[in-house]
PDB file of C-alpha atoms in Angstrom:
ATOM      1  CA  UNK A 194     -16.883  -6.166  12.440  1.00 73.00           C
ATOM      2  CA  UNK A 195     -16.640  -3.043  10.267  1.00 81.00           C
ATOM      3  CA  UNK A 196     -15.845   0.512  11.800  1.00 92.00           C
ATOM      4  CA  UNK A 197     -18.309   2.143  13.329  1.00 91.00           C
ATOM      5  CA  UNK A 198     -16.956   5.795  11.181  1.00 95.00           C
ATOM      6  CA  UNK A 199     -15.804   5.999   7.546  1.00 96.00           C
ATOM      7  CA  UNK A 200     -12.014   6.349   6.884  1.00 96.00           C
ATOM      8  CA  UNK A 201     -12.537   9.849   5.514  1.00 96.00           C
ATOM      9  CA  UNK A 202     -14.486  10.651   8.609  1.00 97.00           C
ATOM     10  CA  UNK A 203     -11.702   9.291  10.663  1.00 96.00           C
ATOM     11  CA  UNK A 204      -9.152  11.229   8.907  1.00 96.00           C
ATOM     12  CA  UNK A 205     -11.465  14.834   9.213  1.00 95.00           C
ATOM     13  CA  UNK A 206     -10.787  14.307  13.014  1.00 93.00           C
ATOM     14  CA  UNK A 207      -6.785  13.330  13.110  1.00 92.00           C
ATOM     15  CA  UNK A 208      -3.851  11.509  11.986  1.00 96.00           C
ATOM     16  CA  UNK A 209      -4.647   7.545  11.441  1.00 97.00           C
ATOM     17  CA  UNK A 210      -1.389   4.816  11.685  1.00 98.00           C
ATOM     18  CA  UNK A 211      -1.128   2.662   8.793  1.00 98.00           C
ATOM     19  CA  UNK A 212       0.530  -1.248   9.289  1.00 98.00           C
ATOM     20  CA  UNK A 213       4.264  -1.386   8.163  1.00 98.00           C
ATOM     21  CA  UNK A 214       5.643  -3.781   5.276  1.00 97.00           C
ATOM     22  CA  UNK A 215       3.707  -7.458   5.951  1.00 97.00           C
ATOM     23  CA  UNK A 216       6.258  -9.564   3.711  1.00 94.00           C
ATOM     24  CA  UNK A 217       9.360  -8.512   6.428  1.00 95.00           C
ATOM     25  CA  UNK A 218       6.921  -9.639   8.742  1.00 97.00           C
ATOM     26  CA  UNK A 219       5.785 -12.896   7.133  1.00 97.00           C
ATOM     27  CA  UNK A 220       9.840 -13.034   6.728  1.00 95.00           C
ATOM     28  CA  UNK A 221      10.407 -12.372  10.796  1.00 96.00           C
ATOM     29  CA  UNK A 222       7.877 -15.471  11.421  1.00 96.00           C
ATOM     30  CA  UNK A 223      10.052 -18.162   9.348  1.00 97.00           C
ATOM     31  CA  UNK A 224       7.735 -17.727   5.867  1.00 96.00           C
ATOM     32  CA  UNK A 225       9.642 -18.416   2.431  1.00 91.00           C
ATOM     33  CA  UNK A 226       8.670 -15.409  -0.271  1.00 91.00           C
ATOM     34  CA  UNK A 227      11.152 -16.337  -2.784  1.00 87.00           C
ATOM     35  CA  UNK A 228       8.157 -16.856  -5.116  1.00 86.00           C
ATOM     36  CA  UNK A 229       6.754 -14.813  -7.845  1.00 85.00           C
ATOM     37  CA  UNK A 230       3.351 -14.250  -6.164  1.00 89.00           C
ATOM     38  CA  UNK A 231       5.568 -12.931  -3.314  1.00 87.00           C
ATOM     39  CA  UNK A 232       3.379 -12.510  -0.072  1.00 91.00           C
ATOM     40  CA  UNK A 233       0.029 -13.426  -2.363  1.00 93.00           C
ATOM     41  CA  UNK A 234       0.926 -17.356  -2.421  1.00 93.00           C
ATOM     42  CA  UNK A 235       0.211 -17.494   1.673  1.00 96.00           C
ATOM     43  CA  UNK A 236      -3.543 -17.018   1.009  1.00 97.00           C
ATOM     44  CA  UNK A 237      -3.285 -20.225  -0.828  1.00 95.00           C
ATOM     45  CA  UNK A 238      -0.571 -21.736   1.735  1.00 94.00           C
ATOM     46  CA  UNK A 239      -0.436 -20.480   4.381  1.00 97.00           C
ATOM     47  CA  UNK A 240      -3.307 -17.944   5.490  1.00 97.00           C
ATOM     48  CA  UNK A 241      -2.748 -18.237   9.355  1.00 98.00           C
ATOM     49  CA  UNK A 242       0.654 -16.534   9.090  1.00 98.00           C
ATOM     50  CA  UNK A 243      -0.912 -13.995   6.787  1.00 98.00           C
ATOM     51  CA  UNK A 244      -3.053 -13.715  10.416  1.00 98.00           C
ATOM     52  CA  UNK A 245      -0.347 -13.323  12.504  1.00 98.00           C
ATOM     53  CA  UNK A 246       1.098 -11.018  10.652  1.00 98.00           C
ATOM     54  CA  UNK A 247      -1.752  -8.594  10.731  1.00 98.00           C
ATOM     55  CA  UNK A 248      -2.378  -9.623  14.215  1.00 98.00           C
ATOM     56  CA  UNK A 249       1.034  -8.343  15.033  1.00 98.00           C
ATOM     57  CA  UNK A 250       0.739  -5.154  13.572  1.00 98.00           C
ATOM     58  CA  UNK A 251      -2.940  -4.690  15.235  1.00 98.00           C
ATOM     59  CA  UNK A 252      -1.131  -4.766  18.684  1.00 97.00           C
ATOM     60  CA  UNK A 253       1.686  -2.847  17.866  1.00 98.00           C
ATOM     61  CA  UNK A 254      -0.965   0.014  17.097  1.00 97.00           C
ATOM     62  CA  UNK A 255      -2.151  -0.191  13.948  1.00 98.00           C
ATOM     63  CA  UNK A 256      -5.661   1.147  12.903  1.00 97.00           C
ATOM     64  CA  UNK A 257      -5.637   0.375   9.210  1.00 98.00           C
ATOM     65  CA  UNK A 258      -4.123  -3.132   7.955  1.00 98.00           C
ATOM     66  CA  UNK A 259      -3.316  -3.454   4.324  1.00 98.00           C
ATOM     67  CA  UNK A 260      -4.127  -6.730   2.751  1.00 98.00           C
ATOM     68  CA  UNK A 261      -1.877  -9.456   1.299  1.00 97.00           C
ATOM     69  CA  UNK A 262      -3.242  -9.074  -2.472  1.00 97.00           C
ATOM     70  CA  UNK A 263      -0.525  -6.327  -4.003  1.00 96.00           C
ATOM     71  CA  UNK A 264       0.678  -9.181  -6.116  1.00 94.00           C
ATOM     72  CA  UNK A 265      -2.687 -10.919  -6.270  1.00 96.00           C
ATOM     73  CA  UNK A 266      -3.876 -10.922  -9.891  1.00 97.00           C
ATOM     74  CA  UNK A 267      -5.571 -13.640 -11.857  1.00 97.00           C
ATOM     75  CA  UNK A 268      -3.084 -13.745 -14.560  1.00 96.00           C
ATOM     76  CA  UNK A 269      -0.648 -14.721 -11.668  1.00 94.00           C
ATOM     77  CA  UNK A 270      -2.599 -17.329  -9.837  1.00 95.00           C
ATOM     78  CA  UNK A 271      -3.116 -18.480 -13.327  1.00 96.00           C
ATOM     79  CA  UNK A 272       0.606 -19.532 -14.306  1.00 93.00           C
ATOM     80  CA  UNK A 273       0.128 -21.654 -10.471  1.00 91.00           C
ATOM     81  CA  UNK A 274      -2.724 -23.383 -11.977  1.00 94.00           C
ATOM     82  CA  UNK A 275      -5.123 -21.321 -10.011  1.00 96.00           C
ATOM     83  CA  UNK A 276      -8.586 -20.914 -11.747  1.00 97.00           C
ATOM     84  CA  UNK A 277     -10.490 -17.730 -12.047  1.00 97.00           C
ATOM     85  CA  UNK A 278     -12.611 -18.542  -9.228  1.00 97.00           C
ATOM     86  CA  UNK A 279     -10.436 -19.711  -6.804  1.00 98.00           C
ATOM     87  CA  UNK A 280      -8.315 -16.465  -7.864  1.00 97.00           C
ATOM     88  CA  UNK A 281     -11.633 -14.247  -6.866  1.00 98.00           C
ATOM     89  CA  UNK A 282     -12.090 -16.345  -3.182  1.00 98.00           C
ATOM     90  CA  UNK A 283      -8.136 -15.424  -2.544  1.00 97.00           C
ATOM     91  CA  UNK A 284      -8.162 -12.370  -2.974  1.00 98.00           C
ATOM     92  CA  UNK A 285     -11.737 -12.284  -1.019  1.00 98.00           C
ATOM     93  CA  UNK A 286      -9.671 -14.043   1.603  1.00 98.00           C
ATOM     94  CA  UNK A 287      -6.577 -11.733   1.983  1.00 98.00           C
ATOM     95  CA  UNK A 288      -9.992  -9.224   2.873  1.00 98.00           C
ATOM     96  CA  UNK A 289     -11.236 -11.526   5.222  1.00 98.00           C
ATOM     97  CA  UNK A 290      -8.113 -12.487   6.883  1.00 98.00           C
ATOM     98  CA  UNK A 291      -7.132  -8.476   7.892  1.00 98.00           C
ATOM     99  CA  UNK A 292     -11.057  -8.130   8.773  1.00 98.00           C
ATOM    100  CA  UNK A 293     -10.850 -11.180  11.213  1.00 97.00           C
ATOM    101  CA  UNK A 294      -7.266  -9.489  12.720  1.00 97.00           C
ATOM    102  CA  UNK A 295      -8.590  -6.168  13.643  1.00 95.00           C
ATOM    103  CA  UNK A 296     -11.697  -7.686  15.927  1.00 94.00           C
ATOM    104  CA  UNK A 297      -9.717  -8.954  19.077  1.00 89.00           C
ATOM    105  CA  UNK A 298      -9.037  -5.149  19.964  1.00 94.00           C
ATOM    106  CA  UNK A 299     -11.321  -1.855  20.943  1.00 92.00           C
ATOM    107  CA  UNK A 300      -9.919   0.067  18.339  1.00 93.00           C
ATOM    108  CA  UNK A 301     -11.700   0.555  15.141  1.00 96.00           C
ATOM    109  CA  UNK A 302      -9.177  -0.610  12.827  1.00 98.00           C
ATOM    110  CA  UNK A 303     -10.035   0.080   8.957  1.00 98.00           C
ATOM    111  CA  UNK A 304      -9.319  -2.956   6.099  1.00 98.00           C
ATOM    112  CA  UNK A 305      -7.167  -1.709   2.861  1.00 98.00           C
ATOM    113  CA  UNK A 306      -7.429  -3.545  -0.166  1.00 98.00           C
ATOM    114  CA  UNK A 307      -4.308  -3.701  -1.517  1.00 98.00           C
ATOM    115  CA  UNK A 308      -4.076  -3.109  -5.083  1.00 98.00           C
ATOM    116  CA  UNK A 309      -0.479  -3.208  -6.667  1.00 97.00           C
ATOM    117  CA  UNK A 310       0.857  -2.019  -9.924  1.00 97.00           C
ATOM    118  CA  UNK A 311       0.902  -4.254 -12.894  1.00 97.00           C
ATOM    119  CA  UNK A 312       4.615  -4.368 -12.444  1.00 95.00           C
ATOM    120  CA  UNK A 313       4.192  -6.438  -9.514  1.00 93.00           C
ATOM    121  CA  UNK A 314       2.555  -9.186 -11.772  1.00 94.00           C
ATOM    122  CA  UNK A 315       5.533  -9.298 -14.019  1.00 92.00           C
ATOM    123  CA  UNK A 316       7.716  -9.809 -10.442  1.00 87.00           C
ATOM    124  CA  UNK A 317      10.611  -8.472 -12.895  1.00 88.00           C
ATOM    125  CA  UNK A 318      11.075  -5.535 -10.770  1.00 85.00           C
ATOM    126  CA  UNK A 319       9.258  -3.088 -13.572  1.00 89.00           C
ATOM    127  CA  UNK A 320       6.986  -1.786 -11.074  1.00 89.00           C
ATOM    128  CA  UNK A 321       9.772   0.571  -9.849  1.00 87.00           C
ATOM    129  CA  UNK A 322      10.155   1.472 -13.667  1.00 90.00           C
ATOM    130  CA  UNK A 323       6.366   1.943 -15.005  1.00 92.00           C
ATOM    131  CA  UNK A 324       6.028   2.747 -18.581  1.00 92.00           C
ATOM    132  CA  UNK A 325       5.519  -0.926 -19.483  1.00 94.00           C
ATOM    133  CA  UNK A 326       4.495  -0.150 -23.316  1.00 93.00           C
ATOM    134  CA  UNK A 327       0.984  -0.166 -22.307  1.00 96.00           C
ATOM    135  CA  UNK A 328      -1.669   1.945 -22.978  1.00 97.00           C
ATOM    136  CA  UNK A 329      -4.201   3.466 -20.240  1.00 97.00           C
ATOM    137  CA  UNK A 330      -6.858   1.293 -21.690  1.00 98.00           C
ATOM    138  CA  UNK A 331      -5.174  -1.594 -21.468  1.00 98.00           C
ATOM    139  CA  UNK A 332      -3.473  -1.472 -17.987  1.00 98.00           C
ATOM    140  CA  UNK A 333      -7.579  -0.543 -17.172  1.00 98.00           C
ATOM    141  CA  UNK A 334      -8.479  -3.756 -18.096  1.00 98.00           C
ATOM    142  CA  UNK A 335      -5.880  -5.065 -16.465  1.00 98.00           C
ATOM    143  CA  UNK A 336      -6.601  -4.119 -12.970  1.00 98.00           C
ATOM    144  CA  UNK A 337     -10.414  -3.956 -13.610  1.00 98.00           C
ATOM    145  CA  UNK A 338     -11.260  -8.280 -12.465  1.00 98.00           C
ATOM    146  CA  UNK A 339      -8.707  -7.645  -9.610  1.00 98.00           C
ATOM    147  CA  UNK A 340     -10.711  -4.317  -8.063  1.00 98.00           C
ATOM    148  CA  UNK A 341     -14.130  -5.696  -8.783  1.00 98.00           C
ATOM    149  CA  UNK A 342     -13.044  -9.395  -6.950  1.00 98.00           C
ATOM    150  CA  UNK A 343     -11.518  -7.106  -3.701  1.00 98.00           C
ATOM    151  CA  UNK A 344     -14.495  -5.211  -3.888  1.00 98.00           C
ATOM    152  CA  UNK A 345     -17.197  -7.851  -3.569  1.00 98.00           C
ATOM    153  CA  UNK A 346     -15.252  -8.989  -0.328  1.00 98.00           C
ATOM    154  CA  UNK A 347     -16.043  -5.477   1.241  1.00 98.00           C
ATOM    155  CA  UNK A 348     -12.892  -3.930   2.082  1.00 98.00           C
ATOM    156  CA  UNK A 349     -13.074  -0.031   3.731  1.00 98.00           C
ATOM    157  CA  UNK A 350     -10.614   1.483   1.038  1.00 98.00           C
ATOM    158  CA  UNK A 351      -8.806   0.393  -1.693  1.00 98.00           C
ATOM    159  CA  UNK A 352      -4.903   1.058  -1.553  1.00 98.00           C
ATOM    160  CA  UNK A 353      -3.715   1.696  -5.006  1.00 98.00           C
ATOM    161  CA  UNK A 354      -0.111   2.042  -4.039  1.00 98.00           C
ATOM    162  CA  UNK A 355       3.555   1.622  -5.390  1.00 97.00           C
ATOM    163  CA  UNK A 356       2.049   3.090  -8.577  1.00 98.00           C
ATOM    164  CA  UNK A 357       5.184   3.960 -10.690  1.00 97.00           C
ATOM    165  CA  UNK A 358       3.756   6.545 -13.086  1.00 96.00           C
ATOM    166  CA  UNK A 359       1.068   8.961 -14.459  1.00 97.00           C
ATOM    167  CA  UNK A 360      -0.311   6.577 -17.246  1.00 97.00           C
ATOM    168  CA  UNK A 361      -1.032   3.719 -14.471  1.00 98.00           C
ATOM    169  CA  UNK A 362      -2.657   6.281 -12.118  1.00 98.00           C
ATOM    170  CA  UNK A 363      -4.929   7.370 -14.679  1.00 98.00           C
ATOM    171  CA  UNK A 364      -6.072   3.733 -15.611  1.00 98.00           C
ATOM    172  CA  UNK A 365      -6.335   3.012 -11.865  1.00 98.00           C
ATOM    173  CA  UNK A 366      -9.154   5.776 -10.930  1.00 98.00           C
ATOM    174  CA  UNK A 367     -10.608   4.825 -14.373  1.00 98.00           C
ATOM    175  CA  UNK A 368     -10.803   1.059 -13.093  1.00 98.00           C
ATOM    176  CA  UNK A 369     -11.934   1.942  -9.735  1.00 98.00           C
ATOM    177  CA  UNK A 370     -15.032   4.512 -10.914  1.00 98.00           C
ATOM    178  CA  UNK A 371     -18.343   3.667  -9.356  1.00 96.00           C
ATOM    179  CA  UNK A 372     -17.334   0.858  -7.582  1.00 98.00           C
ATOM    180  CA  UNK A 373     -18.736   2.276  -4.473  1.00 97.00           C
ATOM    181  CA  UNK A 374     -15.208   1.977  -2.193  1.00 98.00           C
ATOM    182  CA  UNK A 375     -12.943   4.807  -1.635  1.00 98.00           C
ATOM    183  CA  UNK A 376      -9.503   4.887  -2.838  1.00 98.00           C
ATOM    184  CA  UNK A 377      -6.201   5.875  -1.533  1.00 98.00           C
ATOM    185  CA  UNK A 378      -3.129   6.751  -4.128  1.00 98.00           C
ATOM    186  CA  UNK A 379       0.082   6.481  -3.434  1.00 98.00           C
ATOM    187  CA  UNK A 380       3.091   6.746  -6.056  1.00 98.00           C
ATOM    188  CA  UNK A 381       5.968   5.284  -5.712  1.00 97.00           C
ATOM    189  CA  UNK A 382       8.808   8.051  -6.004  1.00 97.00           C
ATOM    190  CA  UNK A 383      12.743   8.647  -6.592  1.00 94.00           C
ATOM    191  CA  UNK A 384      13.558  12.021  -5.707  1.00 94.00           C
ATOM    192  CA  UNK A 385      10.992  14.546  -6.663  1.00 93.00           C
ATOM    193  CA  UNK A 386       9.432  12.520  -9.716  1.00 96.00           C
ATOM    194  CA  UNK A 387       7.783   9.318 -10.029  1.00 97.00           C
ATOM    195  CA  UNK A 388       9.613   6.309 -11.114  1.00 96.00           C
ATOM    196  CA  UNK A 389       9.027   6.951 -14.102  1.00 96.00           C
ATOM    197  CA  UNK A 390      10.374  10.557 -14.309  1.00 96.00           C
ATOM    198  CA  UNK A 391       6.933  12.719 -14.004  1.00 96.00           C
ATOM    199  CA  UNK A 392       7.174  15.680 -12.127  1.00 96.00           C
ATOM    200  CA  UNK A 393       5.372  15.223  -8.857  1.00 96.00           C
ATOM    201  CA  UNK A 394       3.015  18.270  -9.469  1.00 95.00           C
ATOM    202  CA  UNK A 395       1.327  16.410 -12.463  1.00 95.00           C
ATOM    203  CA  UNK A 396       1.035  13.108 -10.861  1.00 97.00           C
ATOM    204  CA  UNK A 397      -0.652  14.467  -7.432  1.00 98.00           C
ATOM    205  CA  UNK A 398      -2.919  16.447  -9.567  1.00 96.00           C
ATOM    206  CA  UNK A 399      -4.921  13.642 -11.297  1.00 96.00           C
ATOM    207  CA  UNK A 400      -6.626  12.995  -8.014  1.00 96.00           C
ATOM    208  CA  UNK A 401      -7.178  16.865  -7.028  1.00 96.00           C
ATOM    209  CA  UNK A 402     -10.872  16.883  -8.517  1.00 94.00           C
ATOM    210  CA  UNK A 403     -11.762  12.899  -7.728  1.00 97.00           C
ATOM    211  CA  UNK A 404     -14.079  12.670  -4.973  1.00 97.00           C
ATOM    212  CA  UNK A 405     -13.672   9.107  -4.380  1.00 98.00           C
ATOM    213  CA  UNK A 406      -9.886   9.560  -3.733  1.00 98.00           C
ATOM    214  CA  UNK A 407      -9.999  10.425   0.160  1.00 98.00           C
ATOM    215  CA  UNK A 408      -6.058  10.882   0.546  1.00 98.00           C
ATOM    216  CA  UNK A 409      -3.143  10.787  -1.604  1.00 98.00           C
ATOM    217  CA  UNK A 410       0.549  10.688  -1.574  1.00 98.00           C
ATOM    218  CA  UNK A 411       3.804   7.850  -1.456  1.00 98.00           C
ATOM    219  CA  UNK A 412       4.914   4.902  -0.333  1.00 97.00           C
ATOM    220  CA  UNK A 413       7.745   2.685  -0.708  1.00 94.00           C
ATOM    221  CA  UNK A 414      10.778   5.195  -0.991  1.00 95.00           C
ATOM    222  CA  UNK A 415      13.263   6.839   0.089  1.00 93.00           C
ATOM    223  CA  UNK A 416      11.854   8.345   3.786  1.00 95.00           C
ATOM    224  CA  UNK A 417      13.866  11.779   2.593  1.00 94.00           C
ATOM    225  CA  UNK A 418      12.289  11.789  -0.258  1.00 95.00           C
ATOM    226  CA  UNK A 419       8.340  11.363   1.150  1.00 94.00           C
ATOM    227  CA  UNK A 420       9.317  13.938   3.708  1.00 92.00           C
ATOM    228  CA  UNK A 421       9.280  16.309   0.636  1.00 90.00           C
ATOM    229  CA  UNK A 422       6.680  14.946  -0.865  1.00 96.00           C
ATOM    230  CA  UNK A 423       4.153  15.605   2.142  1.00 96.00           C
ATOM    231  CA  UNK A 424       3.482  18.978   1.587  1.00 95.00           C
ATOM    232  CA  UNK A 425       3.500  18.864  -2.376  1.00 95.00           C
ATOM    233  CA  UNK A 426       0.656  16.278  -2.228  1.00 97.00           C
ATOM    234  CA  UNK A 427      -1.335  18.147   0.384  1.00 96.00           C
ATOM    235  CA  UNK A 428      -0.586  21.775  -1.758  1.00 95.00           C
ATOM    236  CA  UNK A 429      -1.697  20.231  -5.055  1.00 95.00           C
ATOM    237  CA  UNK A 430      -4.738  18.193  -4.094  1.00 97.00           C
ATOM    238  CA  UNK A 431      -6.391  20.093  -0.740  1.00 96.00           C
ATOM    239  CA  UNK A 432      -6.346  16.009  -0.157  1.00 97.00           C
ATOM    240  CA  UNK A 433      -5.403  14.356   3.696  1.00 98.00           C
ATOM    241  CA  UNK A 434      -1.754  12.966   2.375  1.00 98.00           C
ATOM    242  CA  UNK A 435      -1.138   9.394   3.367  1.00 98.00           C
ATOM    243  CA  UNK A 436       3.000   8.460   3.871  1.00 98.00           C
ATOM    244  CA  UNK A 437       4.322   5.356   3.875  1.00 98.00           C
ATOM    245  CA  UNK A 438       8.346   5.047   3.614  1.00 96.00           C
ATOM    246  CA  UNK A 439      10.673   1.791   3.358  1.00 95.00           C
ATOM    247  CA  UNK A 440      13.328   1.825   5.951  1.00 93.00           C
ATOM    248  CA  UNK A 441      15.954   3.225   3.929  1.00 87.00           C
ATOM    249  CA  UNK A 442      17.844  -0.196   3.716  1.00 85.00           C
ATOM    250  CA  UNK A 443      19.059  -0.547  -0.275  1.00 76.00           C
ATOM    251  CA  UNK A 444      17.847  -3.932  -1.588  1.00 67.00           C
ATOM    252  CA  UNK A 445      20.679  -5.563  -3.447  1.00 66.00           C
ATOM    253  CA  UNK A 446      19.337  -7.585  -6.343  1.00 56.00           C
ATOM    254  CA  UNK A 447      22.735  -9.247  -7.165  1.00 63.00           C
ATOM    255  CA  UNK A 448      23.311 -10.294  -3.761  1.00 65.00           C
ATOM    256  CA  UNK A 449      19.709 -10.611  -2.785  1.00 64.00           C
ATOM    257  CA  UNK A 450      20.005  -8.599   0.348  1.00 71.00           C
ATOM    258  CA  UNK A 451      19.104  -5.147   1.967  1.00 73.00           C
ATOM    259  CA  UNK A 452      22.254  -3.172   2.276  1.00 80.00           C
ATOM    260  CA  UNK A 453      22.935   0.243   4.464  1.00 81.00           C
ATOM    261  CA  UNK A 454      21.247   2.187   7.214  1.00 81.00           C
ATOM    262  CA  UNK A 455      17.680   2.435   8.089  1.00 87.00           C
ATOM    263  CA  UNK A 456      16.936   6.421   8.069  1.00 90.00           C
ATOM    264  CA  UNK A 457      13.422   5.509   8.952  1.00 94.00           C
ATOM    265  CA  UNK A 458      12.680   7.587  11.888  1.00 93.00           C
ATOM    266  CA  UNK A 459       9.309   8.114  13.656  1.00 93.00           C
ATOM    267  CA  UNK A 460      10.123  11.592  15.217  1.00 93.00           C
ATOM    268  CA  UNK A 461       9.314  12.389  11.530  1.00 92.00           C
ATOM    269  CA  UNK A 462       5.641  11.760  12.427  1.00 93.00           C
ATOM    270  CA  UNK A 463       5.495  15.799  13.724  1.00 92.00           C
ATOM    271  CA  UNK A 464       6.984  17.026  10.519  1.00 94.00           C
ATOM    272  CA  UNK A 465       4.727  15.353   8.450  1.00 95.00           C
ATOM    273  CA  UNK A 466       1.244  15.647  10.134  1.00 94.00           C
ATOM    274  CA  UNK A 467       2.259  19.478  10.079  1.00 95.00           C
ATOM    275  CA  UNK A 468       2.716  19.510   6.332  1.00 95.00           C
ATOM    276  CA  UNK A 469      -1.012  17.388   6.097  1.00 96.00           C
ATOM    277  CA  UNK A 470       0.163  13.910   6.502  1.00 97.00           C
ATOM    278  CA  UNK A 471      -2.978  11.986   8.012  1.00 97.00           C
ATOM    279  CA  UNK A 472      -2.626   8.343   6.733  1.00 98.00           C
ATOM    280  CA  UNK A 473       1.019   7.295   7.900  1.00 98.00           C
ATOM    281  CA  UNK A 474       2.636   3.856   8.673  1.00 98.00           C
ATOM    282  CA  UNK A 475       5.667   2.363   7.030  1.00 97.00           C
ATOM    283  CA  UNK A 476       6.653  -0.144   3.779  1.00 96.00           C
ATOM    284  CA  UNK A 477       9.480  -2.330   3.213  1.00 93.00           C
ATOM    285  CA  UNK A 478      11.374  -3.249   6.094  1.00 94.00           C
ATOM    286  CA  UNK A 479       9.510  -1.623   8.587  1.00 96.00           C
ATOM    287  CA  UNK A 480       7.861  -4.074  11.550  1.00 97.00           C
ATOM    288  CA  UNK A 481       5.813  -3.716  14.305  1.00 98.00           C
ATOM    289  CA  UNK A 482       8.252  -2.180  16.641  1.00 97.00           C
ATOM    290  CA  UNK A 483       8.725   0.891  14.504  1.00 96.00           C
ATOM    291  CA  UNK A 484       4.984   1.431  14.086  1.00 98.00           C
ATOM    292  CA  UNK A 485       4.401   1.258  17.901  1.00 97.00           C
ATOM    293  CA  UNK A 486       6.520   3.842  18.260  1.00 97.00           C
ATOM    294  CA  UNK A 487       4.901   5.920  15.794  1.00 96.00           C
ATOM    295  CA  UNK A 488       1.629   5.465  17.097  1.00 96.00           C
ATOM    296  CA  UNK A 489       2.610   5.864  20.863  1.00 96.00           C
ATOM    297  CA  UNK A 490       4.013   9.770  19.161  1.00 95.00           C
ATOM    298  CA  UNK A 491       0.266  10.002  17.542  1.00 90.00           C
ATOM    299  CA  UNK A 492      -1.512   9.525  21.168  1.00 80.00           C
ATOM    300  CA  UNK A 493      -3.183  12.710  21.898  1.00 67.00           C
ATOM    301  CA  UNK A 494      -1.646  12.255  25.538  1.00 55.00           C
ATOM    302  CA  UNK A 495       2.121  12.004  23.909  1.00 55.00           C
ATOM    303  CA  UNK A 496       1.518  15.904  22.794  1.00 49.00           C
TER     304      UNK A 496
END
């Protein structure tokens, strides 16, 4: 069952909670993602722990589930022998599966598509680096087949998120123009520029004038560096800013391991909805007991 409002109706009224990070989840319940279609090859797989997952994050409090297709693209299901057509009906599927979670509770509880950089593809770890010698036209035509395949399976937004630059921003709204589905955008950031080095200013401004972009901010960083981000998205754009930090954990791609201290805290939840956050949840490394206790701090009742 679809919501009964529109997610930019929901966020005119108040602050919505996001999932957190579904492949430390798929992790938590025993899955192996040591593959290069990363969280994508359960909808082939295994699509009941791709369920669970969402299921888990559904009871923890979640109103808006992001799907398991950020490294779903047909170039990747193609070097698994996947055709074209059985691409389209998994990434339909990843749609299908967070539909099917959010119905065994009350709450309306929106679908996001997810729709990852072309970086992600590559599964070289470029999509923290952008600027992959592409043009705009080309990384359009790129994520075109991918957006028009999530969009036939009638998804409530599209999430075009980790996006490590400008140019792959640009060719994302261009891609996702009159498909009828409103878009979020979230960059991925280091400090106050993307990962690729563009000032923030510049990079929130592209979707300042597009209508179809109902919130926009960051995701998958540092959580000191979205708390600075909150307001700059919400100053530039006049936009409801969705947030979406990792933990804080480093990963350690010698040693294949997260490394440090989380500095994920939810208290951060009043800072940020004052600066114009509306859409916020958490990325890598953050489960189902950190969103719970974001959303039990977003209960009108917990003030």
């Amino acid at each position: 069952m679809k919501p009964v409002r529109s997610m930019a109706a929901a966020l005119a009224e108040g602050p919505v909670v996001l999932d957190g990070g579904l492949s430390n989840q798929l992790e938590a319940q025993g899955c192996d993602l040591s593959d290069a279609l990363w969280s994508a090859r359960l909808l082939a797989d295994a699509p009941q722990q791709i369920a669970a997952a969402h299921a888990s994050y559904v009871r923890a409090g979640a109103q808006v589930l992001i799907t398991a297709s950020y490294q779903a693209t047909f170039e990747g299901f193609a070097r698994r022998g996947v055709a074209p057509r059985e691409a389209a009906k998994l990434m339909a599927r990843s749609v299908k599966l967070a539909r099917a979670a959010g119905e065994f509770t009350e709450r309306e509880v929106w679908v996001a598509a997810s729709v990852g950089p072309y970086g992600a593809m590559l599964a070289d770890g470029s999509e923290y680096r952008g600027r992959y010698g592409l043009s705009v036209r080309e990384l359009e035509r790129f994520h075109r087949p991918r957006i028009e395949a999530l969009v036939a399976a009638e998804p409530d937004v599209l999430a075009l998120e980790t996006v490590p630059d400008t140019d792959e921003a640009e060719a994302l709204l261009r891609a996702v123009a009159g498909c009828g589905v409103p878009v979020w955008l979230s960059y991925s950031i280091d400090g106050d520029r993307t990962r690729a080095g563009q000032r923030l200013d510049a990079a929130f401004e592209l979707a300042a004038r597009n209508e179809q972009v109902i919130a926009v901010g960051v995701n998958c960083c540092e959580p000191h560096d979205a708390d600075r981000a909150v307001e700059r998205a919400a100053s530039m754009t006049g936009k409801p800013v969705v947030i979406y930090p990792n933990s804080g954990e480093k990963w350690d791609a010698e040693g294949r391991r997260w490394r440090g201290g989380r500095t994920y805290d939810p208290e951060r939840v009043r800072e940020w909805q004052a600066d114009g956050a509306r859409l916020v949840g958490g990325c890598c490394r953050i489960g189902p007991g950190r969103i719970a206790e974001l959303a039990g701090l977003l209960r009108p009742e917990a003030g």
